[in-house]
Coordinates of C-alpha atoms in Angstrom, one line a residue:
M46 CA -0.1 0.1 0.1
T47 CA 0.9 3.7 -0.4
N48 CA -0.2 5.9 2.3
R49 CA -0.4 9.7 2.3
L50 CA 3.3 10.5 2.5
A51 CA 4.4 9.9 -1.0
D52 CA 3.8 13.6 -2.2
T53 CA 5.0 15.3 0.8
L54 CA 8.1 17.7 0.7
S55 CA 10.0 15.8 3.3
P56 CA 12.5 13.1 2.4
Y57 CA 11.9 11.5 5.8
L58 CA 8.3 11.2 5.3
R59 CA 8.6 10.0 1.7
A60 CA 10.8 7.1 3.0
H61 CA 7.8 6.0 4.9
A62 CA 5.3 6.2 2.1
D63 CA 5.3 2.4 1.4
N64 CA 4.9 1.4 5.2
P65 CA 1.7 -0.6 5.8
V66 CA 1.1 2.0 8.7
D67 CA -1.8 4.5 7.5
W68 CA 0.4 7.5 8.1
Y69 CA -0.9 11.0 7.9
P70 CA 1.5 14.1 7.6
W71 CA 1.1 16.7 10.2
G72 CA -2.1 18.6 9.5
E73 CA -5.6 19.2 10.5
E74 CA -6.8 16.1 8.6
A75 CA -5.2 13.8 11.1
F76 CA -6.8 15.6 14.0
E77 CA -10.2 15.4 12.4
E78 CA -9.8 11.8 11.8
A79 CA -8.9 11.2 15.5
R80 CA -11.8 13.1 16.5
R81 CA -14.2 11.2 14.3
R82 CA -12.9 7.8 15.4
D83 CA -12.5 9.0 18.9
V84 CA -9.1 7.4 19.1
P85 CA -5.6 8.6 20.2
L86 CA -3.0 10.1 17.9
L87 CA 0.3 8.3 17.7
I88 CA 2.7 11.0 16.8
S89 CA 6.1 9.7 15.5
I90 CA 8.8 12.3 15.0
G91 CA 12.2 11.9 13.5
Y92 CA 14.3 13.0 10.5
S93 CA 15.9 11.5 7.4
T94 CA 19.5 11.1 8.7
C95 CA 18.6 9.7 12.1
H96 CA 19.9 6.1 12.5
W97 CA 17.5 4.9 15.2
C98 CA 14.6 6.4 13.2
H99 CA 15.6 4.1 10.3
V100 CA 15.9 1.1 12.8
M101 CA 12.5 1.5 14.2
A102 CA 11.1 1.9 10.7
R103 CA 12.6 -1.4 9.6
E104 CA 11.6 -3.2 12.7
S105 CA 8.2 -1.9 13.5
F106 CA 6.6 0.5 10.9
A107 CA 7.4 -1.9 8.1
D108 CA 6.0 -4.9 9.9
P109 CA 2.4 -5.6 8.9
A110 CA 1.3 -7.1 12.3
T111 CA 2.6 -3.9 14.1
A112 CA 1.1 -1.7 11.5
A113 CA -2.3 -3.4 11.9
L114 CA -2.2 -2.6 15.7
I115 CA -1.4 1.0 15.0
N116 CA -4.1 1.3 12.3
E117 CA -6.7 -0.3 14.4
G118 CA -6.2 1.8 17.5
F119 CA -4.7 5.0 16.6
V120 CA -4.4 7.8 14.0
A121 CA -0.8 7.7 13.0
V122 CA 1.1 10.9 12.2
K123 CA 4.6 11.2 10.9
V124 CA 6.5 14.3 11.4
D125 CA 9.8 15.6 10.2
R126 CA 11.4 17.4 13.2
E127 CA 13.4 19.6 10.7
E128 CA 10.3 20.7 8.9
H129 CA 8.2 21.3 11.9
P130 CA 10.7 22.4 14.7
Q131 CA 7.9 23.8 16.8
V132 CA 5.9 20.6 16.7
D133 CA 9.0 18.7 17.7
G134 CA 9.9 21.2 20.6
A135 CA 6.4 21.1 21.9
Y136 CA 6.2 17.3 22.1
M137 CA 9.7 16.9 23.2
A138 CA 9.0 19.2 26.3
A139 CA 5.7 17.2 26.9
A140 CA 7.7 13.8 26.7
S141 CA 10.1 14.9 29.4
A142 CA 7.2 14.4 31.9
F143 CA 7.3 10.8 30.9
T144 CA 11.0 9.8 30.4
Q145 CA 14.4 11.2 30.9
N146 CA 15.7 9.4 27.8
L147 CA 14.8 12.0 25.3
G148 CA 15.8 11.8 21.6
W149 CA 14.6 10.5 18.1
P150 CA 12.6 8.8 17.1
L151 CA 10.2 10.4 19.5
T152 CA 6.8 8.5 20.0
V153 CA 4.0 10.5 21.4
F154 CA 0.6 9.4 22.3
A155 CA -1.9 12.2 22.5
T156 CA -5.6 12.9 22.7
P157 CA -7.6 14.0 19.7
R158 CA -6.8 17.4 20.8
G159 CA -3.0 16.8 20.4
R160 CA -2.3 16.7 24.2
T161 CA 0.3 14.2 25.4
F162 CA -0.6 11.6 27.8
Y163 CA 2.2 9.1 27.3
A164 CA 5.6 9.3 25.4
G165 CA 8.9 7.5 24.7
T166 CA 11.5 7.3 22.1
Y167 CA 12.8 4.0 20.4
W168 CA 10.9 0.8 21.3
P169 CA 12.2 -2.5 19.9
P170 CA 9.9 -5.1 18.4
E171 CA 10.7 -7.6 21.2
A172 CA 11.4 -6.7 24.7
R173 CA 14.8 -6.0 25.7
P174 CA 14.7 -5.1 29.4
P175 CA 14.2 -2.5 30.6
M176 CA 12.6 -1.7 27.1
P177 CA 9.3 -3.2 26.5
A178 CA 8.2 -4.4 23.1
F179 CA 6.7 -1.6 21.0
R180 CA 3.7 -3.8 20.3
D181 CA 3.2 -4.2 24.2
V182 CA 3.4 -0.5 24.5
L183 CA 0.6 -0.1 21.9
A184 CA -1.6 -2.5 23.6
A185 CA -1.1 -0.9 27.0
V186 CA -1.7 2.6 25.7
R187 CA -4.9 1.5 23.9
E188 CA -6.2 -0.2 27.2
A189 CA -5.4 2.9 29.1
W190 CA -7.4 5.0 26.6
T191 CA -10.2 2.6 26.6
L192 CA -10.5 1.9 30.3
R193 CA -8.9 4.9 32.0
R194 CA -9.7 7.6 29.5
A195 CA -10.7 10.4 32.1
Q196 CA -7.2 9.8 33.9
A197 CA -5.3 10.0 30.6
E198 CA -7.1 13.2 29.5
E199 CA -6.5 14.8 32.9
S200 CA -2.9 13.8 32.7
A201 CA -2.6 15.4 29.2
D202 CA -4.2 18.6 30.3
A203 CA -1.9 18.8 33.3
V204 CA 1.1 18.4 31.2
T205 CA -0.1 21.0 28.8
D206 CA -0.8 23.5 31.5
A207 CA 2.5 23.0 33.3
L208 CA 4.5 23.7 30.1
A209 CA 2.4 26.8 29.5
R210 CA 3.3 27.9 33.0
A211 CA 7.0 27.0 32.4
A212 CA 7.3 29.3 29.3
E213 CA 6.4 32.3 31.5
S214 CA 9.3 34.4 32.6
V215 CA 9.9 37.1 35.0
P216 CA 12.0 40.0 33.6
S217 CA 15.2 41.1 35.5
D218 CA 18.1 43.6 34.9
L219 CA 20.5 43.4 32.1
P220 CA 23.5 41.2 33.4
D221 CA 26.6 43.1 33.8
M222 CA 30.2 42.1 33.1
V223 CA 30.8 40.4 36.4
A224 CA 27.6 38.3 36.1
I225 CA 28.5 37.2 32.6
A226 CA 32.0 36.3 33.5
T227 CA 30.7 34.4 36.4
A228 CA 28.2 32.5 34.2
A229 CA 31.1 31.5 31.9
E230 CA 33.1 30.3 34.8
T231 CA 30.1 28.1 35.9
V232 CA 30.1 26.6 32.4
A233 CA 33.8 26.0 32.6
Q234 CA 33.5 24.0 35.8
R235 CA 31.7 21.3 33.7
E236 CA 34.8 20.8 31.5
D237 CA 36.1 17.4 30.9
R238 CA 39.7 18.0 31.8
Q239 CA 40.9 14.7 30.5
Y240 CA 39.4 14.5 27.1
G241 CA 38.2 18.2 26.5
G242 CA 34.6 19.3 25.9
F243 CA 31.8 19.1 28.4
G244 CA 30.1 16.4 30.2
G245 CA 30.3 12.5 29.6
A246 CA 29.0 10.2 27.1
P247 CA 27.3 10.8 24.8
K248 CA 29.3 14.1 24.2
F249 CA 28.2 16.8 21.9
P250 CA 30.1 19.7 20.3
V251 CA 27.6 22.3 22.0
A252 CA 28.7 24.9 19.7
T253 CA 26.4 27.6 21.1
T254 CA 28.1 27.3 24.4
L255 CA 31.6 27.5 22.8
R256 CA 30.5 30.6 21.0
F257 CA 29.7 32.2 24.3
L258 CA 32.9 31.3 25.9
Q259 CA 34.8 32.8 23.1
H260 CA 33.2 36.2 23.5
P261 CA 35.8 39.0 24.1
L262 CA 34.2 40.0 27.5
V263 CA 34.6 36.3 28.6
R264 CA 38.2 36.2 27.3
E265 CA 39.0 39.1 29.5
G266 CA 36.8 38.5 32.5
A267 CA 37.0 34.7 32.6
P268 CA 40.0 33.6 30.5
E269 CA 40.1 30.0 31.8
A270 CA 36.5 29.5 30.3
T271 CA 37.8 30.7 27.0
A272 CA 40.7 28.5 27.2
A273 CA 38.2 25.6 27.9
A274 CA 36.6 26.4 24.6
A275 CA 39.8 26.2 22.8
R276 CA 40.7 22.9 24.4
A277 CA 37.3 21.5 23.3
L278 CA 37.8 22.5 19.8
T279 CA 41.4 21.1 19.6
A280 CA 40.1 17.8 21.2
M281 CA 37.2 17.5 18.6
A282 CA 39.2 18.5 15.7
G283 CA 41.9 15.8 16.5
S284 CA 39.4 13.0 17.3
D285 CA 37.0 10.6 15.5
L286 CA 34.3 13.2 15.6
R287 CA 36.0 14.9 12.7
D288 CA 35.8 13.0 9.4
A289 CA 38.9 12.8 7.3
D290 CA 37.2 15.3 4.7
G291 CA 37.0 18.0 7.4
G292 CA 33.1 17.7 8.4
F293 CA 32.1 16.9 11.9
F294 CA 29.8 14.2 13.0
R295 CA 26.6 14.9 15.2
Y296 CA 28.2 13.5 18.5
A297 CA 30.4 10.9 19.9
T298 CA 28.9 8.0 21.9
Q299 CA 31.9 7.8 24.1
R300 CA 33.5 10.4 26.5
D301 CA 36.8 10.4 24.7
W302 CA 35.2 11.6 21.4
T303 CA 35.4 8.0 19.8
V304 CA 32.6 5.9 18.2
P305 CA 30.6 8.9 16.5
H306 CA 27.0 8.9 15.8
Y307 CA 27.9 9.3 12.0
E308 CA 25.1 11.7 10.7
R309 CA 26.6 15.2 9.7
M310 CA 24.3 18.2 10.3
L311 CA 24.5 21.5 8.7
T312 CA 23.7 23.2 12.0
D313 CA 26.7 21.7 13.8
N314 CA 29.2 22.3 11.1
A315 CA 28.0 25.9 10.4
Q316 CA 28.4 26.8 14.0
L317 CA 31.7 25.0 14.3
L318 CA 33.0 26.8 11.5
D319 CA 32.5 30.1 13.5
V320 CA 34.1 28.5 16.5
A321 CA 37.2 27.5 14.5
R322 CA 37.5 30.8 12.8
D323 CA 37.4 32.6 16.2
A324 CA 40.0 30.3 17.5
G325 CA 42.3 31.0 14.5
D326 CA 42.3 27.3 13.6
E327 CA 42.7 27.6 9.7
R328 CA 43.0 23.9 9.0
T329 CA 39.7 23.2 10.7
V330 CA 37.9 26.2 9.1
R331 CA 39.0 25.1 5.6
G332 CA 37.9 21.4 6.3
I333 CA 34.4 22.5 7.4
A334 CA 34.0 25.0 4.6
S335 CA 34.9 22.2 2.0
F336 CA 32.5 19.8 3.6
L337 CA 29.7 22.4 3.5
I338 CA 30.4 23.2 -0.3
D339 CA 31.3 19.9 -1.5
A340 CA 28.9 17.6 0.3
L341 CA 26.0 19.7 1.6
R342 CA 25.5 22.3 -1.1
R343 CA 22.6 21.5 -3.5
D344 CA 21.8 22.5 -7.0
G345 CA 20.8 26.1 -6.9
G346 CA 23.2 27.0 -4.1
G347 CA 21.2 26.3 -0.9
F348 CA 22.7 23.8 1.8
G349 CA 21.0 20.5 2.6
A350 CA 20.0 19.7 6.2
A351 CA 22.3 16.8 6.9
Q352 CA 24.3 13.8 5.4
D353 CA 23.1 10.3 6.4
S354 CA 24.8 8.1 8.9
E355 CA 23.9 5.0 6.8
S356 CA 25.0 4.1 3.4
T357 CA 24.6 1.0 1.2
I358 CA 27.9 -1.0 0.9
D359 CA 27.9 -4.4 -0.9
G360 CA 24.1 -4.3 -0.9
V361 CA 23.8 -4.0 2.8
R362 CA 22.8 -0.9 4.7
N363 CA 25.6 0.1 6.9
E364 CA 26.0 2.8 9.6
G365 CA 29.3 4.5 9.5
G366 CA 31.0 2.2 7.0
Y367 CA 31.4 4.7 4.4
Y368 CA 33.2 7.2 6.7
L369 CA 35.4 4.5 8.2
R370 CA 37.1 3.9 4.9
P371 CA 40.1 6.0 3.9
L372 CA 39.2 8.9 1.5
A373 CA 40.9 7.3 -1.4
E374 CA 38.6 4.2 -1.0
R375 CA 35.4 6.3 -0.8
A376 CA 35.6 7.2 -4.5
G377 CA 34.1 3.9 -5.7
L378 CA 31.3 3.9 -3.0
E379 CA 27.9 5.6 -3.2
P380 CA 28.1 8.2 -0.4
P381 CA 25.5 8.5 2.3
A382 CA 22.4 10.4 1.1
V383 CA 22.0 14.1 1.8
D384 CA 18.7 15.4 3.1
G385 CA 18.1 18.1 0.4
K386 CA 15.7 20.3 2.4
V387 CA 16.9 23.8 2.4
I388 CA 16.0 25.1 5.7
T389 CA 15.8 28.8 6.0
G390 CA 17.3 29.4 9.4
W391 CA 20.1 26.6 9.0
N392 CA 21.0 28.3 5.8
G393 CA 21.3 31.6 7.7
L394 CA 23.9 29.9 9.9
A395 CA 25.9 28.7 6.9
I396 CA 25.7 32.0 5.1
G397 CA 26.9 33.9 8.0
A398 CA 29.7 31.4 8.9
L399 CA 31.0 31.3 5.4
A400 CA 30.8 35.0 4.8
R401 CA 32.8 35.6 8.0
A402 CA 35.3 33.1 7.2
G403 CA 35.6 34.1 3.6
A404 CA 36.2 37.7 4.7
A405 CA 38.8 36.6 7.3
F406 CA 40.9 34.2 5.0
G407 CA 40.3 36.0 1.7
E408 CA 38.4 33.1 0.2
Q409 CA 36.2 34.5 -2.6
S410 CA 34.7 31.1 -3.4
W411 CA 33.4 30.9 0.2
L412 CA 31.7 34.4 -0.2
D413 CA 30.3 33.3 -3.4
A414 CA 28.8 30.2 -1.9
A415 CA 27.2 32.3 0.9
A416 CA 25.7 34.7 -1.7
S417 CA 24.2 31.9 -3.8
A418 CA 22.6 30.2 -0.8
A419 CA 21.2 33.6 0.3
E420 CA 19.8 34.2 -3.2
Q421 CA 18.1 30.7 -3.4
V422 CA 16.6 31.1 0.2
L423 CA 15.2 34.6 -0.4
R424 CA 13.8 33.5 -3.8
I425 CA 12.5 30.0 -3.2
N426 CA 11.6 29.6 0.4
R427 CA 8.4 31.8 0.2
D428 CA 4.7 31.1 0.1
A429 CA 2.1 32.4 -2.5
D430 CA 2.0 35.7 -0.6
G431 CA 5.7 36.2 -0.5
A432 CA 6.2 35.4 3.2
L433 CA 9.3 33.2 4.1
V434 CA 8.6 29.7 4.9
R435 CA 10.5 27.0 6.8
A436 CA 12.2 25.2 4.0
S437 CA 12.2 24.0 0.4
L438 CA 13.1 20.9 -1.4
D439 CA 14.1 20.8 -5.2
G440 CA 12.8 24.2 -5.8
R441 CA 9.4 23.6 -3.9
A442 CA 8.5 25.6 -0.9
S443 CA 7.1 23.9 2.1
A444 CA 3.8 24.8 3.7
A445 CA 5.5 24.9 7.1
V446 CA 5.7 28.4 8.7
A447 CA 9.2 30.0 9.2
T448 CA 10.0 30.1 12.9
A449 CA 11.3 33.2 14.7
A450 CA 14.7 31.4 14.8
D451 CA 14.6 31.0 11.1
L452 CA 14.1 34.7 10.5
G453 CA 16.7 35.7 13.2
L454 CA 19.4 33.3 11.8
L455 CA 18.7 34.2 8.2
A456 CA 18.9 37.9 9.1
D457 CA 22.2 37.6 10.9
G458 CA 23.7 35.6 8.1
L459 CA 22.6 38.2 5.6
F460 CA 24.1 41.1 7.8
A461 CA 27.4 39.1 7.9
L462 CA 27.3 38.7 4.1
A463 CA 26.7 42.5 3.7
L464 CA 29.6 43.3 5.8
A465 CA 31.8 40.6 4.1
T466 CA 31.0 42.0 0.5
G467 CA 30.3 45.6 1.1
D468 CA 26.9 45.1 -0.6
A469 CA 24.2 47.1 1.3
T470 CA 21.4 45.2 -0.6
W471 CA 22.1 42.1 1.7
A472 CA 21.7 44.3 4.8
I473 CA 18.6 45.8 3.5
A474 CA 17.1 42.3 3.0
A475 CA 18.3 41.4 6.5
R476 CA 16.6 44.2 8.1
G477 CA 13.4 43.3 6.4
V478 CA 13.6 39.7 7.6
L479 CA 14.4 40.9 11.1
D480 CA 11.6 43.2 11.3
Q481 CA 9.1 40.3 10.7
S482 CA 10.2 38.7 13.6
I483 CA 10.5 41.8 15.9
D484 CA 7.1 42.8 14.9
G485 CA 5.7 39.5 15.9
R486 CA 5.1 38.3 12.4
A487 CA 6.9 35.1 12.8
G488 CA 4.5 32.2 12.4
D489 CA 3.4 29.8 15.1
D490 CA 2.2 26.3 14.2
P491 CA -1.5 26.8 13.7
L492 CA -2.6 23.3 15.0
L493 CA -0.6 23.6 18.2
S494 CA -2.0 27.2 18.7
A495 CA -5.4 26.0 18.1
Q496 CA -5.2 23.4 20.8
G497 CA -3.6 25.8 23.3
I498 CA -0.2 23.9 23.2
A499 CA 2.8 26.1 23.8
T500 CA 5.0 26.2 20.7
S501 CA 8.0 27.4 22.4
P502 CA 7.8 25.9 26.0
D503 CA 11.4 27.0 26.8
Q504 CA 14.0 29.2 25.3
T505 CA 17.0 27.1 25.9
D506 CA 19.6 26.4 23.1
G507 CA 19.6 22.8 21.6
D508 CA 21.6 21.9 18.4
L509 CA 21.2 25.6 17.5
P510 CA 20.2 28.9 19.1
S511 CA 16.6 29.4 20.5
D512 CA 14.0 31.5 18.8
A513 CA 14.5 34.3 21.3
A514 CA 18.3 34.3 21.2
A515 CA 18.5 34.0 17.4
V516 CA 16.2 37.1 17.0
A517 CA 18.2 39.1 19.7
T518 CA 21.5 38.2 18.0
A519 CA 20.3 39.7 14.7
A520 CA 18.9 42.7 16.4
L521 CA 22.2 43.3 18.1
T522 CA 24.1 43.1 14.8
A523 CA 21.5 45.5 13.1
W524 CA 22.3 48.0 16.0
W525 CA 25.9 47.7 15.5
L526 CA 25.5 48.6 11.8
G527 CA 23.5 51.7 12.9
A528 CA 20.0 50.5 11.9
G529 CA 18.6 52.3 14.9
D530 CA 18.1 52.2 18.7
R531 CA 14.9 50.1 18.4
Y532 CA 17.1 47.1 17.5
R533 CA 19.2 47.4 20.6
E534 CA 16.0 47.8 22.5
A535 CA 14.7 44.7 21.1
A536 CA 17.8 42.8 22.1
V537 CA 17.7 44.3 25.6
S538 CA 14.1 43.3 26.0
T539 CA 14.8 39.8 25.0
V540 CA 17.7 39.4 27.4
T541 CA 16.1 40.9 30.4
A542 CA 13.1 38.7 30.0
L543 CA 15.3 35.7 30.1
A544 CA 18.3 36.8 32.2
G545 CA 17.3 35.1 35.3
R546 CA 17.0 31.7 33.8
S547 CA 20.2 32.2 31.7
L548 CA 22.3 33.0 34.6
E549 CA 21.0 30.1 36.6
Q550 CA 21.4 27.7 33.7
P551 CA 24.3 29.2 31.6
F552 CA 25.2 25.9 29.8
A553 CA 21.7 25.9 28.1
H554 CA 21.7 29.7 27.3
G555 CA 25.0 30.3 25.5
T556 CA 23.5 32.3 22.6
L557 CA 21.5 34.5 24.8
L558 CA 24.5 35.1 27.2
R559 CA 26.5 36.0 24.1
V560 CA 24.1 38.7 23.3
A561 CA 24.1 39.8 26.8
A562 CA 27.8 40.2 26.6
G563 CA 27.5 42.2 23.4
L564 CA 25.1 44.6 25.3
A565 CA 27.5 45.0 28.3
V566 CA 30.4 46.5 26.5
P567 CA 30.6 49.3 24.0
P568 CA 31.0 47.7 20.4
R569 CA 34.0 48.3 18.3
Q570 CA 33.1 49.0 14.7
L571 CA 35.7 49.4 12.0
V572 CA 34.9 50.8 8.5
V573 CA 37.5 51.0 5.8
V574 CA 36.6 53.0 2.8
T575 CA 38.9 51.9 -0.2
E576 CA 38.6 51.2 -3.9
A577 CA 41.1 48.3 -3.3
R578 CA 39.5 45.7 -1.2
D579 CA 42.7 43.7 -0.8
S580 CA 44.9 46.8 0.2
A581 CA 47.1 46.5 3.3
L582 CA 44.6 48.7 5.2
A583 CA 41.7 46.5 4.5
V584 CA 43.7 43.3 5.4
V585 CA 44.6 44.7 8.8
A586 CA 41.0 45.7 9.5
R587 CA 39.6 42.4 8.6
G588 CA 42.0 40.8 11.2
A589 CA 41.1 43.3 13.9
D590 CA 39.1 42.3 17.0
A591 CA 35.9 44.1 16.6
E592 CA 32.2 43.5 16.5
A593 CA 31.6 44.9 13.0
V594 CA 34.4 45.2 10.2
A595 CA 33.3 46.5 6.9
V596 CA 35.4 47.1 3.9
V597 CA 33.5 49.3 1.4
T598 CA 34.0 51.4 -1.6
T599 CA 33.0 55.1 -1.5
G600 CA 29.7 54.1 -3.4
Q601 CA 29.0 51.3 -1.2
A602 CA 29.4 53.5 1.9
R603 CA 26.9 55.9 0.5
A604 CA 24.5 53.0 -0.3
F605 CA 24.7 51.8 3.3
A606 CA 24.2 55.3 4.6
E607 CA 21.2 56.1 2.2
A608 CA 19.6 52.9 3.3
G609 CA 19.4 54.1 6.9
F610 CA 22.7 52.4 8.4
E611 CA 24.0 55.3 10.4
L612 CA 27.5 53.8 10.9
F613 CA 28.4 54.5 7.4
E614 CA 27.2 58.2 7.3
G615 CA 30.0 60.7 6.4
K616 CA 32.4 57.9 5.6
D617 CA 32.7 58.3 1.9
A618 CA 36.1 60.0 1.7
S619 CA 37.8 59.9 -1.8
A620 CA 41.1 58.7 -0.4
E621 CA 41.5 55.4 1.4
R622 CA 40.6 55.8 5.1
A623 CA 39.9 53.6 8.1
Y624 CA 37.4 54.7 10.8
D625 CA 37.8 53.2 14.1
C626 CA 34.6 53.7 16.3
R627 CA 33.5 52.6 19.9
A628 CA 29.6 52.6 19.9
F629 CA 29.4 55.0 17.0
V630 CA 31.9 57.5 18.3
C631 CA 34.8 57.4 15.8
R632 CA 38.5 58.5 16.0
L633 CA 40.0 60.5 13.3
P634 CA 40.3 58.5 10.3
V635 CA 43.7 57.1 9.4
S636 CA 45.5 55.8 6.2
D637 CA 48.4 54.1 7.7
P638 CA 47.8 50.4 8.4
A639 CA 50.2 50.6 11.3
E640 CA 47.7 52.9 13.0
V641 CA 44.9 50.4 13.1
S642 CA 45.1 48.4 16.2
V643 CA 44.4 44.8 15.8
A644 CA 43.6 44.3 19.5
R645 CA 40.7 46.2 21.2

């Protein structure tokens, strides 16, 4: 049989199109059917490069007997977490009430209103204590719904209400330099001093945390925390977590960074590109950039979401076997598939990272790749009304709404591209995207909202910045470029709303704390006006420690100023000049590279 998934946008859903399970994609039709039949929803959430998602699909969803139990007692919904991150976030938060072993595949049992009354992750086809068999779970849940329905619904409502309350926050003061340095020291206390990085097994790159520890304020106020970030990068770059072609795997299953989980994510690699650039690790920078461009870039210029952990070798599906071969031996093998979804916010991360690295290392091809990705996202990832959507695949836009994080990450990437190229049109586009999120025009999932389910039950960083932190980051960048005080106020409002939580749990709020650090010190802004973009003055400026560095021609400086970016006003001298500013107060312009300080 073929179910309803064959014509969906998601490669993950399409892979389940021939299951005997009568799958529905996420949408009102599934909810209506659950209400009509008066049965629970079985919501299965995963993504195309998830190894254990593949395993559960082969073991259970492809099994006719198991599928019959699902079809008889439930309305089954298959969700790609990368296409619907708000759905994933809401149900992951709800699942935490039932299990501490969170991950994917995520299996949620919900009332016809979509409210969770039981959840877990992977269940095997036969019992493997302490894990029960998936078919036994299905039978137990169906029995509970049939015989103890009122209790199940009461539990579901209680979980939903508790998450809504947890999403509330009490504003506090803007953190000062001492508070931020103390938060960084708290994070550093979790360092694994033997193997580098943070925590035990499984061990993740936690790029958002590393980026916070690299901030200049932390470098000055808590230098040992910055050193911990450097040690983490060195350990990861020299370990099995980094593939021979330069790309990083999702995480290591062992504390010493061995036995990776072999999927390779755009999110991790784009953020680690920034970490390596900040650390001055050119070899790691070049390796990641090559992986992004050679492996993840799709036709049209956008970047795919991830590369699979599995591939087919000698006719057999194999996890990690491709990556375990030397590079020279891979040429004759079919590489693991790439999930070709061009996700708006994730591409924003890649655009920004490649733009910053391209400017720092003088690699025009990286800037060109960033620009091509930006052009595709801005052109293709839109609905019929022109609003940005979550993703596209093969030139076809998804119906899933763009999240606040999508808009914030894309805007910040476009600002970085504007600085790296001197082209004000990217900054104008970035400001337009950012305004949508600041003005509250980022979409919430309509089904969750209709059922009163919080779409952002918390604002912690996961494998990428939270919604709030992503928007605040872009707003701070916009202010640095002189877009106006409203953008600083937007960043301040977000930070103060979440400051209490971020200082209590700094490891989970690295991006927000990085924004707080950016607000706690006056920004340094360097503008070089020159007709020779590779002049000695421009090269020195690009290597300087500053929040914003722009190398522009006279005409480009005027274009920025005319577009409302006040940092560039009056900086259109006919002779080559460098303007070194602190919070928009600029020193006398200089023409001698020796007069431009690399340090702050």
